[in-house]
Amino acid sequence: MTDALNCLMLPGDGIGPEIIESAETVLQSLISIYELPVQISHGVIGLKALAQTGTTMPPDVEQCMRAADMIVLGPLDTMAYVPDEGGINVSAFCRTELGMFANLRPCVSLNSSALKSMDLLIVREASEGFYADRNMYRGLGEMQLTEDVAISVRKITRQQSERIARIAFEAARERRSHVTAVHKANNFRITDGLFLEAVRAVATEFPDVILSDQLVDSMAALLVRQPEVFDVILTTNLFGDILSDLASELSGSLGIGGGLLAGTHQCAAQAQHGSALDIAGTGRANPLSILRSLALMLEWISINRGIDQCKHASIVLETAIRTLVVDRLILTPDLGGTASCQEVTSAILSSLSELRETSE
Ligand code: ATP
């Protein structure tokens, strides 16, 4: 009997508690149907933790995160976090301190609510780039020289660029064997130049995969014009964040784009969207993005820990989600329906039971 893997639930801010409750209910169901060797634990982070303990990431939660095999991470209202006043970005902590450098964001259009037809995967480097809270050894990569002058620093390393490129090429091998590297090397000749050089070096290890490249501005236009031609889009941190929101919304809704943060030892399911404060507490939050992230997490665990049941559970969950969206059965308002987060969760649970019965 395999030792149980620990899955830590961290609800976060805004719509976080609603969608993480949905994710926990669905994971519990999968654990019992497929006898997954997974044990669920809980932690409080974000603004609730700040009010209770003075920090958005209390030390005991940090310890649990370090020890967890996988994390289901809710969205964070980081705009409200003040670094000097306990505002620690938990997502950035995962990406830097816990080594989850790869952010995988599939964007697949499933039904007529999609503005564009696509089936692509954005592979985004998540641990460096233009993000001020993760690109320095000490201090922040952003500073104000005078009242009217501010500067940001962008960090690109050969090592991280090669690592993320390998993830993209390996993913392309399992898909349609085409990687498009997105950059702005005409202006950022040194930083994006280094990124491109590293990607081209890695490409020589994958002669069966085609490599093309695009400037990030033309990529934004092409995603609107003909997203169906892209397979794997490989890019740096900030570009990946922006392009994935664009692609995800074009594919149907930000509320259905799953995301995974992956490292060498741990991974975290993290929805593509943010804390969506405008709909928090209204029941309108679409749980499908975090549920698809859960499916990606189970797939990663199956590959990295060799647990076949997790692969099976991942496929069945993704099938249940696709069926719900394709058949336009029970959908939240962002997808044109009237259902609540809880009603969508119940529909997924029923579908999981039905899929189990048909496979028996
Ligand atoms: P953050 O600053 O945390 O990224 P944000 O509100 O700027 O938050 P998102 O949370 O990604 O950005 O929301 C962008 C828009 O998409 C909002 O109008 C929001 O209501 C909608 N949205 C995001 N996630 C969902 C979801 N799961 N279900 C329904 N609508 C969503």
Tab-separated table of C-alpha atoms and ligand atoms in Angstrom:
chain	number	residue	atom	x	y	z
A	1	MET	CA	0.000	0.000	0.000
A	2	THR	CA	1.486	3.373	-1.051
A	3	ASP	CA	1.857	5.927	1.753
A	4	ALA	CA	-0.854	8.557	1.486
A	5	LEU	CA	0.165	11.717	-0.342
A	6	ASN	CA	-0.697	14.979	1.355
A	7	CYS	CA	-2.856	17.498	-0.471
A	8	LEU	CA	-3.061	20.891	1.230
A	9	MET	CA	-6.127	23.067	0.587
A	10	LEU	CA	-5.495	26.839	0.782
A	11	PRO	CA	-8.676	28.832	0.018
A	12	GLY	CA	-7.179	32.337	-0.333
A	13	ASP	CA	-9.163	35.508	-1.057
A	14	GLY	CA	-12.235	36.692	-2.995
A	15	ILE	CA	-13.976	33.738	-4.646
A	16	GLY	CA	-11.216	31.444	-3.286
A	17	PRO	CA	-13.228	29.874	-0.424
A	18	GLU	CA	-16.144	29.054	-2.793
A	19	ILE	CA	-14.078	27.419	-5.521
A	20	ILE	CA	-11.711	25.610	-3.126
A	21	GLU	CA	-14.735	24.129	-1.311
A	22	SER	CA	-15.857	22.841	-4.693
A	23	ALA	CA	-12.372	21.416	-5.400
A	24	GLU	CA	-12.254	19.682	-2.014
A	25	THR	CA	-15.679	18.089	-2.462
A	26	VAL	CA	-14.730	16.805	-5.907
A	27	LEU	CA	-11.328	15.543	-4.752
A	28	GLN	CA	-12.990	13.716	-1.817
A	29	SER	CA	-15.315	12.033	-4.267
A	30	LEU	CA	-12.420	10.988	-6.550
A	31	ILE	CA	-10.447	9.691	-3.535
A	32	SER	CA	-13.324	7.459	-2.533
A	33	ILE	CA	-14.299	6.293	-6.057
A	34	TYR	CA	-10.744	5.503	-7.242
A	35	GLU	CA	-9.176	4.739	-3.846
A	36	LEU	CA	-6.554	7.416	-4.376
A	37	PRO	CA	-3.766	7.356	-1.762
A	38	VAL	CA	-4.367	11.028	-0.990
A	39	GLN	CA	-5.057	12.675	2.349
A	40	ILE	CA	-6.496	16.204	2.501
A	41	SER	CA	-5.272	18.849	4.968
A	42	HIS	CA	-6.145	22.541	5.363
A	43	GLY	CA	-4.452	25.875	5.938
A	44	VAL	CA	-5.568	29.485	6.198
A	45	ILE	CA	-3.758	32.037	4.036
A	46	GLY	CA	-4.524	35.448	2.567
A	47	LEU	CA	-6.481	38.290	4.099
A	48	LYS	CA	-8.228	36.006	6.599
A	49	ALA	CA	-4.848	34.826	7.911
A	50	LEU	CA	-3.603	38.434	7.949
A	51	ALA	CA	-6.503	39.444	10.199
A	52	GLN	CA	-5.954	36.453	12.507
A	53	THR	CA	-2.152	36.314	12.692
A	54	GLY	CA	-0.699	39.457	11.129
A	55	THR	CA	0.580	37.710	7.990
A	56	THR	CA	-0.983	36.287	4.816
A	57	MET	CA	1.250	33.201	5.146
A	58	PRO	CA	1.603	32.155	8.821
A	59	PRO	CA	4.728	30.102	9.706
A	60	ASP	CA	2.729	26.929	10.477
A	61	VAL	CA	1.116	27.075	7.015
A	62	GLU	CA	4.534	27.613	5.456
A	63	GLN	CA	5.720	24.398	7.132
A	64	CYS	CA	2.670	22.512	5.841
A	65	MET	CA	3.318	23.834	2.332
A	66	ARG	CA	6.919	22.647	2.429
A	67	ALA	CA	5.790	19.188	3.559
A	68	ALA	CA	2.842	18.822	1.150
A	69	ASP	CA	3.042	16.658	-1.954
A	70	MET	CA	0.474	18.846	-3.683
A	71	ILE	CA	-1.365	22.054	-2.958
A	72	VAL	CA	-4.712	23.362	-4.159
A	73	LEU	CA	-4.068	27.079	-4.085
A	74	GLY	CA	-6.882	29.618	-4.093
A	75	PRO	CA	-6.573	33.054	-5.723
A	76	LEU	CA	-4.963	35.913	-3.802
A	77	ASP	CA	-5.976	39.542	-3.712
A	78	THR	CA	-2.331	40.615	-3.813
A	79	MET	CA	-3.251	44.245	-4.594
A	80	ALA	CA	-4.357	44.466	-0.947
A	81	TYR	CA	-1.109	42.956	0.409
A	82	VAL	CA	1.472	45.364	1.822
A	83	PRO	CA	4.881	43.616	1.909
A	84	ASP	CA	6.058	45.442	5.045
A	85	GLU	CA	2.803	44.695	6.830
A	86	GLY	CA	2.625	40.906	6.589
A	87	GLY	CA	1.515	40.749	2.951
A	88	ILE	CA	3.393	37.707	1.641
A	89	ASN	CA	2.476	36.554	-1.881
A	90	VAL	CA	1.885	32.822	-1.317
A	91	SER	CA	1.824	32.083	-5.032
A	92	ALA	CA	5.258	33.690	-5.486
A	93	PHE	CA	6.515	31.640	-2.513
A	94	CYS	CA	5.452	28.445	-4.317
A	95	ARG	CA	7.226	29.549	-7.480
A	96	THR	CA	10.513	30.576	-5.911
A	97	GLU	CA	11.016	28.972	-2.477
A	98	LEU	CA	9.198	25.723	-3.317
A	99	GLY	CA	10.687	25.562	-6.807
A	100	MET	CA	7.459	25.415	-8.830
A	101	PHE	CA	8.991	27.195	-11.806
A	102	ALA	CA	6.653	25.941	-14.546
A	103	ASN	CA	3.146	27.260	-15.016
A	104	LEU	CA	1.100	25.175	-17.451
A	105	ARG	CA	-2.097	26.739	-18.753
A	106	PRO	CA	-4.087	24.791	-21.360
A	107	CYS	CA	-6.692	26.831	-23.278
A	108	VAL	CA	-9.261	24.672	-25.060
A	109	SER	CA	-12.536	25.871	-26.540
A	110	LEU	CA	-15.348	23.504	-25.669
A	111	ASN	CA	-18.647	24.920	-26.855
A	112	SER	CA	-20.392	27.765	-28.664
A	113	SER	CA	-19.650	30.243	-25.864
A	114	ALA	CA	-16.074	30.193	-27.196
A	115	LEU	CA	-15.247	33.256	-29.276
A	116	LYS	CA	-12.479	31.315	-31.001
A	117	SER	CA	-11.652	27.697	-31.626
A	118	MET	CA	-8.375	26.553	-30.080
A	119	ASP	CA	-6.539	23.732	-28.351
A	120	LEU	CA	-3.270	25.130	-27.091
A	121	LEU	CA	-1.007	24.955	-24.060
A	122	ILE	CA	0.759	27.984	-22.642
A	123	VAL	CA	4.005	27.050	-20.887
A	124	ARG	CA	5.022	30.014	-18.791
A	125	GLU	CA	8.246	30.445	-16.819
A	126	ALA	CA	6.983	31.403	-13.355
A	127	SER	CA	9.942	32.062	-11.093
A	128	GLU	CA	11.721	35.116	-12.510
A	129	GLY	CA	11.100	37.720	-15.249
A	130	PHE	CA	9.513	41.068	-14.461
A	131	TYR	CA	7.964	40.101	-11.131
A	132	ALA	CA	9.426	42.375	-8.493
A	133	ASP	CA	8.738	39.983	-5.625
A	134	ARG	CA	10.672	37.081	-7.109
A	135	ASN	CA	13.538	38.368	-9.217
A	136	MET	CA	16.053	39.466	-6.567
A	137	TYR	CA	18.136	37.575	-4.007
A	138	ARG	CA	17.475	40.314	-1.479
A	139	GLY	CA	15.109	43.268	-1.785
A	140	LEU	CA	12.525	43.882	-4.478
A	141	GLY	CA	13.102	44.288	-8.205
A	142	GLU	CA	11.286	47.584	-8.224
A	143	MET	CA	12.437	50.922	-6.878
A	144	GLN	CA	11.555	54.585	-6.893
A	145	LEU	CA	14.455	56.936	-7.523
A	146	THR	CA	12.578	60.182	-6.994
A	147	GLU	CA	8.928	61.036	-6.463
A	148	ASP	CA	8.491	61.011	-10.237
A	149	VAL	CA	10.871	58.252	-11.362
A	150	ALA	CA	10.369	54.498	-10.840
A	151	ILE	CA	12.282	51.483	-12.198
A	152	SER	CA	11.567	47.760	-12.556
A	153	VAL	CA	14.197	45.091	-13.069
A	154	ARG	CA	13.632	41.993	-15.176
A	155	LYS	CA	15.646	38.855	-14.537
A	156	ILE	CA	16.134	36.185	-17.211
A	157	THR	CA	18.547	33.307	-16.630
A	158	ARG	CA	19.859	30.698	-19.037
A	159	GLN	CA	19.210	27.935	-16.511
A	160	GLN	CA	15.517	28.746	-16.000
A	161	SER	CA	14.971	29.426	-19.703
A	162	GLU	CA	16.410	26.000	-20.574
A	163	ARG	CA	14.370	24.270	-17.861
A	164	ILE	CA	11.090	25.773	-18.998
A	165	ALA	CA	11.951	25.123	-22.647
A	166	ARG	CA	12.445	21.431	-21.862
A	167	ILE	CA	9.000	21.292	-20.264
A	168	ALA	CA	7.494	22.889	-23.384
A	169	PHE	CA	9.251	20.564	-25.847
A	170	GLU	CA	8.334	17.496	-23.814
A	171	ALA	CA	4.700	18.628	-23.740
A	172	ALA	CA	4.750	19.284	-27.502
A	173	ARG	CA	5.913	15.709	-28.105
A	174	GLU	CA	2.695	14.493	-26.495
A	175	ARG	CA	0.640	16.966	-28.548
A	176	ARG	CA	1.101	18.277	-32.120
A	177	SER	CA	4.907	18.681	-31.968
A	178	HIS	CA	5.070	22.450	-32.440
A	179	VAL	CA	6.497	25.001	-30.007
A	180	THR	CA	6.135	28.759	-30.548
A	181	ALA	CA	8.538	30.785	-28.403
A	182	VAL	CA	7.122	34.225	-27.600
A	183	HIS	CA	9.459	37.125	-26.832
A	184	LYS	CA	10.268	40.756	-27.547
A	185	ALA	CA	13.894	40.287	-28.550
A	186	ASN	CA	13.759	43.211	-30.985
A	187	ASN	CA	13.655	45.553	-27.956
A	188	PHE	CA	14.858	43.417	-25.057
A	189	ARG	CA	17.827	42.230	-27.034
A	190	ILE	CA	19.814	41.029	-24.041
A	191	THR	CA	17.124	39.468	-21.821
A	192	ASP	CA	14.779	38.071	-24.450
A	193	GLY	CA	17.845	37.413	-26.592
A	194	LEU	CA	19.173	35.129	-23.838
A	195	PHE	CA	15.766	33.445	-23.481
A	196	LEU	CA	15.615	32.732	-27.236
A	197	GLU	CA	19.205	31.491	-27.344
A	198	ALA	CA	18.445	29.032	-24.516
A	199	VAL	CA	15.232	27.855	-26.222
A	200	ARG	CA	17.069	27.265	-29.520
A	201	ALA	CA	19.757	25.274	-27.734
A	202	VAL	CA	17.155	23.023	-26.110
A	203	ALA	CA	15.363	22.635	-29.467
A	204	THR	CA	18.390	20.715	-30.807
A	205	GLU	CA	17.566	17.944	-28.274
A	206	PHE	CA	14.087	17.628	-29.812
A	207	PRO	CA	14.567	17.288	-33.593
A	208	ASP	CA	11.045	15.855	-33.886
A	209	VAL	CA	9.481	19.099	-32.601
A	210	ILE	CA	9.173	22.216	-34.780
A	211	LEU	CA	10.226	25.505	-33.186
A	212	SER	CA	8.940	28.893	-34.382
A	213	ASP	CA	8.986	32.234	-32.639
A	214	GLN	CA	6.760	35.300	-32.438
A	215	LEU	CA	7.019	38.775	-31.013
A	216	VAL	CA	4.636	39.101	-28.091
A	217	ASP	CA	2.637	41.942	-29.658
A	218	SER	CA	2.007	40.046	-32.886
A	219	MET	CA	1.228	36.962	-30.801
A	220	ALA	CA	-1.601	38.876	-29.115
A	221	ALA	CA	-3.049	39.708	-32.544
A	222	LEU	CA	-2.590	36.157	-33.847
A	223	LEU	CA	-4.339	34.712	-30.804
A	224	VAL	CA	-7.384	36.723	-31.785
A	225	ARG	CA	-7.041	36.066	-35.533
A	226	GLN	CA	-6.111	32.374	-35.746
A	227	PRO	CA	-5.503	30.708	-32.362
A	228	GLU	CA	-6.242	27.280	-33.856
A	229	VAL	CA	-2.796	27.144	-35.497
A	230	PHE	CA	-0.915	27.169	-32.175
A	231	ASP	CA	0.055	24.099	-30.201
A	232	VAL	CA	2.500	24.890	-27.356
A	233	ILE	CA	3.276	28.543	-26.598
A	234	LEU	CA	6.475	28.928	-24.580
A	235	THR	CA	7.165	32.248	-22.936
A	236	THR	CA	8.505	34.258	-20.027
A	237	ASN	CA	6.579	35.136	-16.881
A	238	LEU	CA	4.690	38.376	-17.564
A	239	PHE	CA	3.984	37.668	-21.245
A	240	GLY	CA	2.609	34.246	-20.285
A	241	ASP	CA	0.336	35.731	-17.651
A	242	ILE	CA	-1.206	38.212	-20.064
A	243	LEU	CA	-1.459	35.888	-23.076
A	244	SER	CA	-3.082	33.119	-21.046
A	245	ASP	CA	-5.868	35.419	-19.817
A	246	LEU	CA	-6.458	36.482	-23.412
A	247	ALA	CA	-6.470	32.925	-24.770
A	248	SER	CA	-8.564	31.630	-21.917
A	249	GLU	CA	-11.255	34.280	-22.322
A	250	LEU	CA	-11.318	33.713	-26.118
A	251	SER	CA	-11.704	29.984	-25.511
A	252	GLY	CA	-14.904	30.535	-23.530
A	253	SER	CA	-14.247	32.187	-20.179
A	254	LEU	CA	-11.455	32.861	-17.739
A	255	GLY	CA	-13.594	30.694	-15.461
A	256	ILE	CA	-12.758	27.478	-17.370
A	257	GLY	CA	-8.987	27.717	-17.839
A	258	GLY	CA	-7.128	25.251	-15.639
A	259	GLY	CA	-3.578	25.870	-14.446
A	260	LEU	CA	-0.773	23.940	-12.804
A	261	LEU	CA	2.340	25.149	-11.030
A	262	ALA	CA	4.939	22.413	-11.252
A	263	GLY	CA	8.413	21.882	-9.885
A	264	THR	CA	10.564	18.834	-9.461
A	265	HIS	CA	9.041	17.546	-6.193
A	266	GLN	CA	5.736	19.333	-5.709
A	267	CYS	CA	2.912	20.834	-7.684
A	268	ALA	CA	-0.024	23.157	-7.079
A	269	ALA	CA	-3.396	23.362	-8.771
A	270	GLN	CA	-4.042	27.057	-9.346
A	271	ALA	CA	-6.886	28.481	-11.430
A	272	GLN	CA	-5.940	30.832	-14.265
A	273	HIS	CA	-8.153	33.600	-12.931
A	274	GLY	CA	-7.666	35.870	-9.934
A	275	SER	CA	-9.730	36.547	-6.838
A	276	ALA	CA	-12.653	38.089	-8.810
A	277	LEU	CA	-13.739	40.358	-5.973
A	278	ASP	CA	-16.619	41.673	-8.111
A	279	ILE	CA	-18.477	38.351	-7.782
A	280	ALA	CA	-17.136	37.045	-4.442
A	281	GLY	CA	-19.892	35.755	-2.176
A	282	THR	CA	-22.580	35.910	-4.895
A	283	GLY	CA	-22.462	32.215	-5.837
A	284	ARG	CA	-21.603	33.198	-9.434
A	285	ALA	CA	-18.011	31.925	-9.335
A	286	ASN	CA	-17.334	29.249	-11.916
A	287	PRO	CA	-15.504	26.340	-10.213
A	288	LEU	CA	-14.457	24.693	-13.499
A	289	SER	CA	-11.087	26.466	-13.702
A	290	ILE	CA	-9.962	25.102	-10.325
A	291	LEU	CA	-11.502	21.690	-11.126
A	292	ARG	CA	-9.544	21.489	-14.392
A	293	SER	CA	-6.478	22.520	-12.391
A	294	LEU	CA	-7.233	19.620	-10.054
A	295	ALA	CA	-7.289	17.275	-13.065
A	296	LEU	CA	-3.880	18.618	-14.166
A	297	MET	CA	-2.551	18.127	-10.618
A	298	LEU	CA	-3.685	14.491	-10.538
A	299	GLU	CA	-2.099	13.874	-13.939
A	300	TRP	CA	1.208	15.370	-12.726
A	301	ILE	CA	1.086	13.194	-9.598
A	302	SER	CA	0.385	10.096	-11.668
A	303	ILE	CA	3.437	10.760	-13.849
A	304	ASN	CA	5.815	11.925	-11.128
A	305	ARG	CA	4.793	9.487	-8.394
A	306	GLY	CA	3.753	6.603	-10.641
A	307	ILE	CA	0.202	6.350	-9.272
A	308	ASP	CA	-2.021	5.033	-12.072
A	309	GLN	CA	-5.309	5.645	-10.231
A	310	CYS	CA	-4.536	9.370	-10.263
A	311	LYS	CA	-4.234	9.317	-14.062
A	312	HIS	CA	-7.572	7.580	-14.333
A	313	ALA	CA	-9.202	10.048	-11.923
A	314	SER	CA	-7.726	12.966	-13.876
A	315	ILE	CA	-9.137	11.709	-17.196
A	316	VAL	CA	-12.570	11.074	-15.724
A	317	LEU	CA	-12.708	14.518	-14.103
A	318	GLU	CA	-11.703	16.276	-17.327
A	319	THR	CA	-14.320	14.205	-19.202
A	320	ALA	CA	-17.021	15.207	-16.698
A	321	ILE	CA	-16.103	18.895	-17.099
A	322	ARG	CA	-16.043	18.750	-20.895
A	323	THR	CA	-19.392	16.938	-21.035
A	324	LEU	CA	-20.966	19.563	-18.802
A	325	VAL	CA	-19.667	22.450	-20.918
A	326	VAL	CA	-20.161	20.861	-24.361
A	327	ASP	CA	-23.724	19.815	-23.589
A	328	ARG	CA	-24.353	23.261	-22.055
A	329	LEU	CA	-26.069	21.518	-19.167
A	330	ILE	CA	-25.545	23.418	-15.927
A	331	LEU	CA	-23.369	26.485	-16.311
A	332	THR	CA	-22.486	29.607	-14.323
A	333	PRO	CA	-23.329	33.103	-15.715
A	334	ASP	CA	-19.872	33.662	-17.269
A	335	LEU	CA	-20.719	30.779	-19.652
A	336	GLY	CA	-24.239	32.005	-20.315
A	337	GLY	CA	-26.007	29.891	-17.671
A	338	THR	CA	-27.798	30.667	-14.426
A	339	ALA	CA	-26.370	27.965	-12.149
A	340	SER	CA	-24.450	28.644	-8.942
A	341	CYS	CA	-20.975	27.405	-8.030
A	342	GLN	CA	-22.570	24.757	-5.796
A	343	GLU	CA	-24.972	23.575	-8.513
A	344	VAL	CA	-22.107	23.133	-10.978
A	345	THR	CA	-20.184	21.194	-8.310
A	346	SER	CA	-23.194	18.922	-7.692
A	347	ALA	CA	-23.524	18.328	-11.445
A	348	ILE	CA	-19.849	17.311	-11.641
A	349	LEU	CA	-20.278	14.946	-8.673
A	350	SER	CA	-23.294	13.279	-10.365
A	351	SER	CA	-21.355	12.990	-13.599
A	352	LEU	CA	-18.412	11.353	-11.770
A	353	SER	CA	-20.778	8.754	-10.290
A	354	GLU	CA	-22.367	8.084	-13.697
A	355	LEU	CA	-18.979	7.754	-15.394
A	356	ARG	CA	-17.924	5.269	-12.710
A	357	GLU	CA	-21.074	3.181	-13.292
A	358	THR	CA	-20.594	3.116	-17.065
A	359	SER	CA	-16.944	2.031	-16.687
A	360	GLU	CA	-17.867	-0.860	-14.336
B	1	ATP	P1	-6.774	39.504	-9.397
B	1	ATP	O1	-6.274	40.882	-9.149
B	1	ATP	O2	-6.825	38.667	-8.153
B	1	ATP	O3	-6.088	38.835	-10.568
B	1	ATP	P2	-9.046	40.414	-10.999
B	1	ATP	O4	-10.480	40.626	-10.599
B	1	ATP	O5	-8.235	41.549	-11.488
B	1	ATP	O6	-8.335	39.646	-9.781
B	1	ATP	P3	-9.810	38.082	-12.237
B	1	ATP	O7	-10.159	37.586	-10.902
B	1	ATP	O8	-9.031	37.161	-13.086
B	1	ATP	O9	-9.002	39.373	-12.158
B	1	ATP	O10	-11.189	38.493	-12.926
B	1	ATP	C1	-11.298	39.115	-14.191
B	1	ATP	C2	-12.772	39.052	-14.602
B	1	ATP	O11	-13.137	37.702	-14.870
B	1	ATP	C3	-13.728	39.551	-13.511
B	1	ATP	O12	-14.799	40.280	-14.085
B	1	ATP	C4	-14.248	38.299	-12.871
B	1	ATP	O13	-15.527	38.410	-12.337
B	1	ATP	C5	-14.219	37.275	-14.013
B	1	ATP	N1	-13.882	35.962	-13.465
B	1	ATP	C6	-12.681	35.566	-13.035
B	1	ATP	N2	-12.727	34.330	-12.538
B	1	ATP	C7	-13.987	33.909	-12.647
B	1	ATP	C8	-14.682	32.708	-12.295
B	1	ATP	N3	-14.063	31.663	-11.726
B	1	ATP	N4	-16.006	32.640	-12.549
B	1	ATP	C9	-16.648	33.640	-13.128
B	1	ATP	N5	-16.065	34.808	-13.485
B	1	ATP	C10	-14.747	34.951	-13.252
